[in-house]
PDB file of C-alpha atoms in Angstrom:
ATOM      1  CA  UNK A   1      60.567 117.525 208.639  1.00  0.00           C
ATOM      2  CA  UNK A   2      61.955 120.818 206.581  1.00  0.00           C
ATOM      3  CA  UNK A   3      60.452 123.875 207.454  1.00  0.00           C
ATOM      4  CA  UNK A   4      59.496 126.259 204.695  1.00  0.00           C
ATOM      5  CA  UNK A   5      60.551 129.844 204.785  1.00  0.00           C
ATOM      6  CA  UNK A   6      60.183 132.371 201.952  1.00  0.00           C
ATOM      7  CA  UNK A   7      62.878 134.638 201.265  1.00  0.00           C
ATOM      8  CA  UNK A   8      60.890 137.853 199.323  1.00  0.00           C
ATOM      9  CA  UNK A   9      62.505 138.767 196.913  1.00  0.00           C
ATOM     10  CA  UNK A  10      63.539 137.785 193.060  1.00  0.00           C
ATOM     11  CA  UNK A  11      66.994 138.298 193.463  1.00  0.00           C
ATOM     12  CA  UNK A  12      68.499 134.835 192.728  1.00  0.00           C
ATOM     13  CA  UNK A  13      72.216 136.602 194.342  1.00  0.00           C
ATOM     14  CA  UNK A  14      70.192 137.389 197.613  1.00  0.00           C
ATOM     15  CA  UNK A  15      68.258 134.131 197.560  1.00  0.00           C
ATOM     16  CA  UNK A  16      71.953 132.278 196.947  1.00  0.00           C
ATOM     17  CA  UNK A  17      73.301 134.366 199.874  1.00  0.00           C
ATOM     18  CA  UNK A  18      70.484 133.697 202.687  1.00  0.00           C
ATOM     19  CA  UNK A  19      70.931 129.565 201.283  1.00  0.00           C
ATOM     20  CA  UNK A  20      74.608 129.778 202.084  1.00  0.00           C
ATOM     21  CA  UNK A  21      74.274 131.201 205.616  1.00  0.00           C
ATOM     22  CA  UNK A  22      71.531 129.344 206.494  1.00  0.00           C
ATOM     23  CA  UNK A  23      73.570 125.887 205.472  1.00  0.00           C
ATOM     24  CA  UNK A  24      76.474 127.326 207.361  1.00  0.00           C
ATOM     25  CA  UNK A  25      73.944 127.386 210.807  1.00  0.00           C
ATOM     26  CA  UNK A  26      72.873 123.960 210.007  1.00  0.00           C
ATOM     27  CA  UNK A  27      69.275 124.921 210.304  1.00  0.00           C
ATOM     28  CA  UNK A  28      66.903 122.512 208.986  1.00  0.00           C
ATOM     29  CA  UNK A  29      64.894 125.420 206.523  1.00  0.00           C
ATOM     30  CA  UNK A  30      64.136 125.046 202.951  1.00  0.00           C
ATOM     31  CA  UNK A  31      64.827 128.713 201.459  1.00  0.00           C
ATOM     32  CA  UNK A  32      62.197 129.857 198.750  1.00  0.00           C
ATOM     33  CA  UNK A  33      62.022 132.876 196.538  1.00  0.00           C
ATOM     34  CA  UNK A  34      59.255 134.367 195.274  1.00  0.00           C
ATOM     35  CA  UNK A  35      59.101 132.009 191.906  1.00  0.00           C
ATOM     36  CA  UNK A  36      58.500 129.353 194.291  1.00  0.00           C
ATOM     37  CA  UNK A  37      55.396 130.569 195.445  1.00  0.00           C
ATOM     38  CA  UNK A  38      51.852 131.717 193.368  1.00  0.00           C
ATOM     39  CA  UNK A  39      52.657 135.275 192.036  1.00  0.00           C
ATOM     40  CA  UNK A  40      51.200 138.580 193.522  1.00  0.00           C
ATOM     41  CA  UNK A  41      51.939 142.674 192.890  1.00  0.00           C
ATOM     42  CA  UNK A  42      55.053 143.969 194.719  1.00  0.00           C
ATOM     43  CA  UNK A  43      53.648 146.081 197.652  1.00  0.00           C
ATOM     44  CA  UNK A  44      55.604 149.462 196.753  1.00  0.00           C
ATOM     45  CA  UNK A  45      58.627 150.636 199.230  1.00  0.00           C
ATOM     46  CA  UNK A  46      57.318 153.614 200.769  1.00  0.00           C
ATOM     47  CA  UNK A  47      58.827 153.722 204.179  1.00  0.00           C
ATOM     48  CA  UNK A  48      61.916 156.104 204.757  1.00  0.00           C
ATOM     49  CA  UNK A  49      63.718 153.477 206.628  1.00  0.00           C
ATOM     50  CA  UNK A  50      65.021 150.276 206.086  1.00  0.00           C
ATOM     51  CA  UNK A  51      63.329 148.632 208.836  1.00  0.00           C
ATOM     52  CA  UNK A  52      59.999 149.671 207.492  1.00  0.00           C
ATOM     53  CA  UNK A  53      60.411 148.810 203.804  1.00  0.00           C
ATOM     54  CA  UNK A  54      61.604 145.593 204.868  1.00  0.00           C
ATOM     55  CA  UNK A  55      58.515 144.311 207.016  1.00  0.00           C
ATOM     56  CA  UNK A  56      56.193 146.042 204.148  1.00  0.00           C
ATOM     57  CA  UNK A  57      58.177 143.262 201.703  1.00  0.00           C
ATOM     58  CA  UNK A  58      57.766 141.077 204.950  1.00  0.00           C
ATOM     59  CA  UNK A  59      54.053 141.437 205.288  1.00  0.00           C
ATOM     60  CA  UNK A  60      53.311 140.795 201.917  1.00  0.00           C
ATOM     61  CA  UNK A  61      54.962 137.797 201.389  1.00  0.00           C
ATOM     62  CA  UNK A  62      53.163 136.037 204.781  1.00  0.00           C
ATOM     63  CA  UNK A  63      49.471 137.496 203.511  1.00  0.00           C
ATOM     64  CA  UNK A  64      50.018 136.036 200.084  1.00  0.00           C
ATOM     65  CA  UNK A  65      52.165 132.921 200.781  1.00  0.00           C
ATOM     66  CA  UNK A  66      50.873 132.128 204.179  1.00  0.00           C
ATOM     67  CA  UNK A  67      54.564 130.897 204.894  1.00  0.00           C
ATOM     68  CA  UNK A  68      56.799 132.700 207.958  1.00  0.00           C
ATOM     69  CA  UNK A  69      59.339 135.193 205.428  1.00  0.00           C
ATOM     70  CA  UNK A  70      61.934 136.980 205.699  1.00  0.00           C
ATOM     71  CA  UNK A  71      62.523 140.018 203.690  1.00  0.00           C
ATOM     72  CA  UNK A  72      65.491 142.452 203.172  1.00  0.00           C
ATOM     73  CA  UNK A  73      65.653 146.235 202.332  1.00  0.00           C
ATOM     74  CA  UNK A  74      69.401 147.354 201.985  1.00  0.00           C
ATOM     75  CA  UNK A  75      71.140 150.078 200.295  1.00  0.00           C
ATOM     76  CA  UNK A  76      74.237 152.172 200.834  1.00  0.00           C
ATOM     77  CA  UNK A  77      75.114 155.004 202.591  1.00  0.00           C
ATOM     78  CA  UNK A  78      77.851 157.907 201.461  1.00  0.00           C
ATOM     79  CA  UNK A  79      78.894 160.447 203.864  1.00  0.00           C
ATOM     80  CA  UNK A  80      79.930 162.735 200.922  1.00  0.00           C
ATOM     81  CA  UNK A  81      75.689 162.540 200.267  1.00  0.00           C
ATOM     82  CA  UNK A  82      74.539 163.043 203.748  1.00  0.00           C
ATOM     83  CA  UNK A  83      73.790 159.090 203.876  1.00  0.00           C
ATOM     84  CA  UNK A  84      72.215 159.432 200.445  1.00  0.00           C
ATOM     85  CA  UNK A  85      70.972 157.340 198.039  1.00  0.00           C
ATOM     86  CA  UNK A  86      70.285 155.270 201.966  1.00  0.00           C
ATOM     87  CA  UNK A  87      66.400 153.989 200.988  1.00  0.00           C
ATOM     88  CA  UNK A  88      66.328 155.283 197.554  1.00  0.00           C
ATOM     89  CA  UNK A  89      69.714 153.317 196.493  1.00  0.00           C
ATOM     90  CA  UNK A  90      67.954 150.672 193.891  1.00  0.00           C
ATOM     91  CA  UNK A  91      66.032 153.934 191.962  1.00  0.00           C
ATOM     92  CA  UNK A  92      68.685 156.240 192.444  1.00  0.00           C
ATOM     93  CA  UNK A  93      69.134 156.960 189.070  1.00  0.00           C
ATOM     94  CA  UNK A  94      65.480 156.513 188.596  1.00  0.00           C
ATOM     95  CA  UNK A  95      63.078 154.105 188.784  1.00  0.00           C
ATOM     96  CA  UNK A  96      63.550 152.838 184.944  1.00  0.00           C
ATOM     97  CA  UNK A  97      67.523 152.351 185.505  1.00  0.00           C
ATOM     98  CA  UNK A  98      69.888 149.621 186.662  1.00  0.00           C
ATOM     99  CA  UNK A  99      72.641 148.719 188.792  1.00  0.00           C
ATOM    100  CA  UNK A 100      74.529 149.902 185.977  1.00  0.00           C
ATOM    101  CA  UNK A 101      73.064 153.434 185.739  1.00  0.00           C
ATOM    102  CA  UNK A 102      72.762 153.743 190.161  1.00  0.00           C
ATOM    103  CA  UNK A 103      76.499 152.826 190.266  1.00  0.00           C
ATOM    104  CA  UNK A 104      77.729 155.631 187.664  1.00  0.00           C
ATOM    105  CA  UNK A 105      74.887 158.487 188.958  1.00  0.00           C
ATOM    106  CA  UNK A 106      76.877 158.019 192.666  1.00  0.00           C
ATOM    107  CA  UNK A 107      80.294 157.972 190.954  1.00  0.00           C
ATOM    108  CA  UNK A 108      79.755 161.147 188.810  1.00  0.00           C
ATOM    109  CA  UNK A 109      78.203 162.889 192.407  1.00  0.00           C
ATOM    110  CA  UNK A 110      81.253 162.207 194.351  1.00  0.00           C
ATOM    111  CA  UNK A 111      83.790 162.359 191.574  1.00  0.00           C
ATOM    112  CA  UNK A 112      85.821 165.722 192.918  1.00  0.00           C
ATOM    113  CA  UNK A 113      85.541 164.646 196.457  1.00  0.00           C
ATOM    114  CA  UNK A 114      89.132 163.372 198.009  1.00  0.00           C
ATOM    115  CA  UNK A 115      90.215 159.722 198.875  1.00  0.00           C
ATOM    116  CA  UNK A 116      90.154 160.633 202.456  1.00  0.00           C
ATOM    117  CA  UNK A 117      86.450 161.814 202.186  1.00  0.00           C
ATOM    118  CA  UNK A 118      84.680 158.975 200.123  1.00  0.00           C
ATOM    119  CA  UNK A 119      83.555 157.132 203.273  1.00  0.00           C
ATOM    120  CA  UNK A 120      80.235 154.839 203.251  1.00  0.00           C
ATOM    121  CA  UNK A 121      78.667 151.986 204.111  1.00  0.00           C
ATOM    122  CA  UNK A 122      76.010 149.230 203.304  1.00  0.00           C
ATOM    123  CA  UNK A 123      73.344 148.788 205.433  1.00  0.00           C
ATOM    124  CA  UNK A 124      70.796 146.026 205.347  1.00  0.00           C
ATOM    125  CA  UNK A 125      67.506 145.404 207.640  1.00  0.00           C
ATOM    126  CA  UNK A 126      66.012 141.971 207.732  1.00  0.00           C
ATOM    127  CA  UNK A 127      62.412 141.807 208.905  1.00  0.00           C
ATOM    128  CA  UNK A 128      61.119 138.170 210.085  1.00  0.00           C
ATOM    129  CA  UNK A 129      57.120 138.369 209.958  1.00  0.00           C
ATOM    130  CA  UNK A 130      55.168 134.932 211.106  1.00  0.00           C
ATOM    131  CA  UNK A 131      51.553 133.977 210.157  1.00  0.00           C
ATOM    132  CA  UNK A 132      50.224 134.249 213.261  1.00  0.00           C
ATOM    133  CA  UNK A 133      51.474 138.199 213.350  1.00  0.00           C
ATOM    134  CA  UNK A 134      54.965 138.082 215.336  1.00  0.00           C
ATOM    135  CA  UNK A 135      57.308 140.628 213.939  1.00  0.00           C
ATOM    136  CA  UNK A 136      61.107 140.750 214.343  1.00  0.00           C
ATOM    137  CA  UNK A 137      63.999 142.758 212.703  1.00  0.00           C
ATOM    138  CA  UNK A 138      67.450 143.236 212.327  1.00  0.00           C
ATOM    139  CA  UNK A 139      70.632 145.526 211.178  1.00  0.00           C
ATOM    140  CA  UNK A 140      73.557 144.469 209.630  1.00  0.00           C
ATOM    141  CA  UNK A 141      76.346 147.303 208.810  1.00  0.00           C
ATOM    142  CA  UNK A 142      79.781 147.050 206.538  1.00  0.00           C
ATOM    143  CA  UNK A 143      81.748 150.319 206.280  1.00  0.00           C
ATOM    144  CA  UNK A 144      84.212 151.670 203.803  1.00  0.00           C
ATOM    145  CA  UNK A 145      85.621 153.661 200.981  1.00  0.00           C
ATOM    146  CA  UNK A 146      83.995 153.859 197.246  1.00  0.00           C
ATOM    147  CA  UNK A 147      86.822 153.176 194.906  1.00  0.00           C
ATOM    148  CA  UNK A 148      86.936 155.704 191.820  1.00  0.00           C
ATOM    149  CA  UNK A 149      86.374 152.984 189.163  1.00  0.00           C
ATOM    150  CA  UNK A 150      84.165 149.975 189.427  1.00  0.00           C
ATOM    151  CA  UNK A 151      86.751 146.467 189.622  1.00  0.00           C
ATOM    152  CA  UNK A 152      85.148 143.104 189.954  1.00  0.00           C
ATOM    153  CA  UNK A 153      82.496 140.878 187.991  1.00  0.00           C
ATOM    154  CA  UNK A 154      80.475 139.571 191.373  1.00  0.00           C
ATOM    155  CA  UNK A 155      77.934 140.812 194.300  1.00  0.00           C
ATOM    156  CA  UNK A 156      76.031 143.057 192.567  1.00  0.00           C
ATOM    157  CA  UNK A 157      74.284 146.815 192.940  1.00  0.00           C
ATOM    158  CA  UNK A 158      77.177 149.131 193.887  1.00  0.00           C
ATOM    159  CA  UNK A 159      79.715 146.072 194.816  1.00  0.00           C
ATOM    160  CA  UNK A 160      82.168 146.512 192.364  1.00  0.00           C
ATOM    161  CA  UNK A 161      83.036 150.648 193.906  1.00  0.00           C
ATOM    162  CA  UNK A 162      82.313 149.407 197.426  1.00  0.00           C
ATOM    163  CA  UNK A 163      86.090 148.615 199.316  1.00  0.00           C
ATOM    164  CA  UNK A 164      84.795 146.970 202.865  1.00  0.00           C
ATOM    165  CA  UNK A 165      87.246 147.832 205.697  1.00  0.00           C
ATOM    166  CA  UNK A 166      86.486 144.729 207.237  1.00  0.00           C
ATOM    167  CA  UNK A 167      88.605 142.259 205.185  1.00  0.00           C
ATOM    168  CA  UNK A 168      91.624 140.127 205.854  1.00  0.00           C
ATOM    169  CA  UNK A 169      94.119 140.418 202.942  1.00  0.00           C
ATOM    170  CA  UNK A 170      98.089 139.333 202.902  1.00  0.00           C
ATOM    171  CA  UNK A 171     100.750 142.434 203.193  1.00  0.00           C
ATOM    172  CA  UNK A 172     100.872 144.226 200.323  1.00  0.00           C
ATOM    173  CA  UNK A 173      98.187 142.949 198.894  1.00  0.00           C
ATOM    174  CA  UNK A 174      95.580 145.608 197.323  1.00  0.00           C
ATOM    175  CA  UNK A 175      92.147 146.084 198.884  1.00  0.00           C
ATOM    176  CA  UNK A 176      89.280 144.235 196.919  1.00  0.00           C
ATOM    177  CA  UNK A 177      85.908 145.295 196.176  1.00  0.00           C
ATOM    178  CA  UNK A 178      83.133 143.616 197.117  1.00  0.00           C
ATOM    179  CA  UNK A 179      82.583 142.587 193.674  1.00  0.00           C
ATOM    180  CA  UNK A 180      86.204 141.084 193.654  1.00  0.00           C
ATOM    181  CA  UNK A 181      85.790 139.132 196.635  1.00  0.00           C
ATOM    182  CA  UNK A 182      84.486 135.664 196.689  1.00  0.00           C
ATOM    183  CA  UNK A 183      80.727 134.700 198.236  1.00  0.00           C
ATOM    184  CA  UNK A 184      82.794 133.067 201.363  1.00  0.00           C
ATOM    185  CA  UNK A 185      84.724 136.293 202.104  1.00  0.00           C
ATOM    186  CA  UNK A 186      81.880 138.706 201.567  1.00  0.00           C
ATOM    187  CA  UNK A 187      79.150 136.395 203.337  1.00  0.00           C
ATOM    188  CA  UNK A 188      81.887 136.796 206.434  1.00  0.00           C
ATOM    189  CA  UNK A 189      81.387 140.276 206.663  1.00  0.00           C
ATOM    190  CA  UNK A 190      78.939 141.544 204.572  1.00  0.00           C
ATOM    191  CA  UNK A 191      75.972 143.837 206.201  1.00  0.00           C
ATOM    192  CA  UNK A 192      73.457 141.240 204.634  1.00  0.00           C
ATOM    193  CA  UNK A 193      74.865 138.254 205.798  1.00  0.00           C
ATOM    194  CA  UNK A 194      75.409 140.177 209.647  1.00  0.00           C
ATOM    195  CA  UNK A 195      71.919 141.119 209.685  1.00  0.00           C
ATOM    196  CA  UNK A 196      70.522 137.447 208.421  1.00  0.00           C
ATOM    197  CA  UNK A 197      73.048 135.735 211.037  1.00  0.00           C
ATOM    198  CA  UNK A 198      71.361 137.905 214.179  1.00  0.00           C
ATOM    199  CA  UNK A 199      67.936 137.137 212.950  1.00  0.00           C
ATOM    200  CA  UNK A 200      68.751 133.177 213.161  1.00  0.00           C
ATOM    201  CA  UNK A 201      67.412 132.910 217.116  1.00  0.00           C
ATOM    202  CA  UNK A 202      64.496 134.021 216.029  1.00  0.00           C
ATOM    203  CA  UNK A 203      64.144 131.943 212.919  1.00  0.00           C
ATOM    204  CA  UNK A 204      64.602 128.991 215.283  1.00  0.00           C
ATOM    205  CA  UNK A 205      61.988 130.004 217.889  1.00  0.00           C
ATOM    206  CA  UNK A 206      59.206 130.713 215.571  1.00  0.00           C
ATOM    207  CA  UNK A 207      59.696 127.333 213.854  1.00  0.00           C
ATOM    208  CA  UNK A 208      60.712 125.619 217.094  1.00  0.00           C
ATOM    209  CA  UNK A 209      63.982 124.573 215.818  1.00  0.00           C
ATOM    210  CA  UNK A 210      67.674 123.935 216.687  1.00  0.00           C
ATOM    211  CA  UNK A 211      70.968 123.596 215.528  1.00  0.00           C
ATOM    212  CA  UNK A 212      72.326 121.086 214.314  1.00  0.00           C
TER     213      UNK A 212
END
């Protein structure tokens, strides 16, 4: 029998992404999103770590869907912002804007700093919350450089300025953004996809399952 696991969120990329690595594990889950499940108000993000936004988004989903979720709360990190926009990184440019208008806001904040000096990284926390109360969580970290101008049509948020360090290319060959790379080679070492893969034991105890 599938197990059912809600996946909070109504980001079809994210929902895509947790599919993928949870196919890759050969777990026997079935991966909803919130469409999948009778609608209810968005709890509002109000915790100043990632951790604690993403059991809030965690929480939620169990009270409403009665199903064991998982929920994510990522962002990115830039050393030239003292870890800024961190928490705030999907309203940085306000809570009206998009991707669009986050990605540019960071650009135009950083834009005299050197190449040397435009360190950062993504950071995601995945909180597992179960019916019956159990609580788990996990971090997942990919560090970096932000490119000067955005390159790449994929991923999504601030992918397409985000260079990983992390990523195997031939000699010569110039360093992609995230938003260049495919889903395979940023599922491999994306901060997402390292915090989903750690919470996987305890995915399988709470449902009592195991590999395949």
């Amino acid at each position: 029998m599938t197990s059912r696991v809600l996946l909070a969120t109504n980001n079809a990329k994210k929902l895509a992404e947790l599919r993928r690595i949870v196919a890759e594990q050969g777990l026997g889950v079935e991966i909803v999103g919130l469409a999948d499940v009778d609608s209810y108000p968005e709890p509002a993000e109000t915790e100043w770590t990632f951790e604690g936004n993403a059991l809030i988004k965690a929480r939620a989903g169990v009270e409403h869907s009665g199903l064991v979720t998982l929920a994510d709360d990522s962002g990115l990190c830039v050393d030239a912002l003292n870890q800024m926009p961190g928490v705030r990184s999907s309203r940085w440019a306000g809570p009206d804007h998009d991707d669009q208008a986050n990605l540019e806001l960071v650009l135009r904040q950083i834009d005299d700093v050197d190449d040397p000096l435009r360190g950062a990284r993504f950071v995601a926390a995945v909180a597992l919350v179960t019916p019956d109360g159990r609580e788990f969580t996990t971090r997942g970290e990919m560090g970096g450089q932000l490119a000067r101008v955005p390159r790449g049509a994929n991923g999504f948020g601030y992918d397409p300025i985000f260079v990983a360090d992390d990523q195997l290319l031939e000699p010569g060959a110039e360093p992609l953004t995230t938003a260049q790379m495919t889903a395979e080679q940023k599922d491999a070492i994306s901060h997402r996809g390292r915090a989903l893969r750690a919470m996987v034991p305890q995915l399988l105890e709470v449902l009592g399952l195991e590999t395949s």
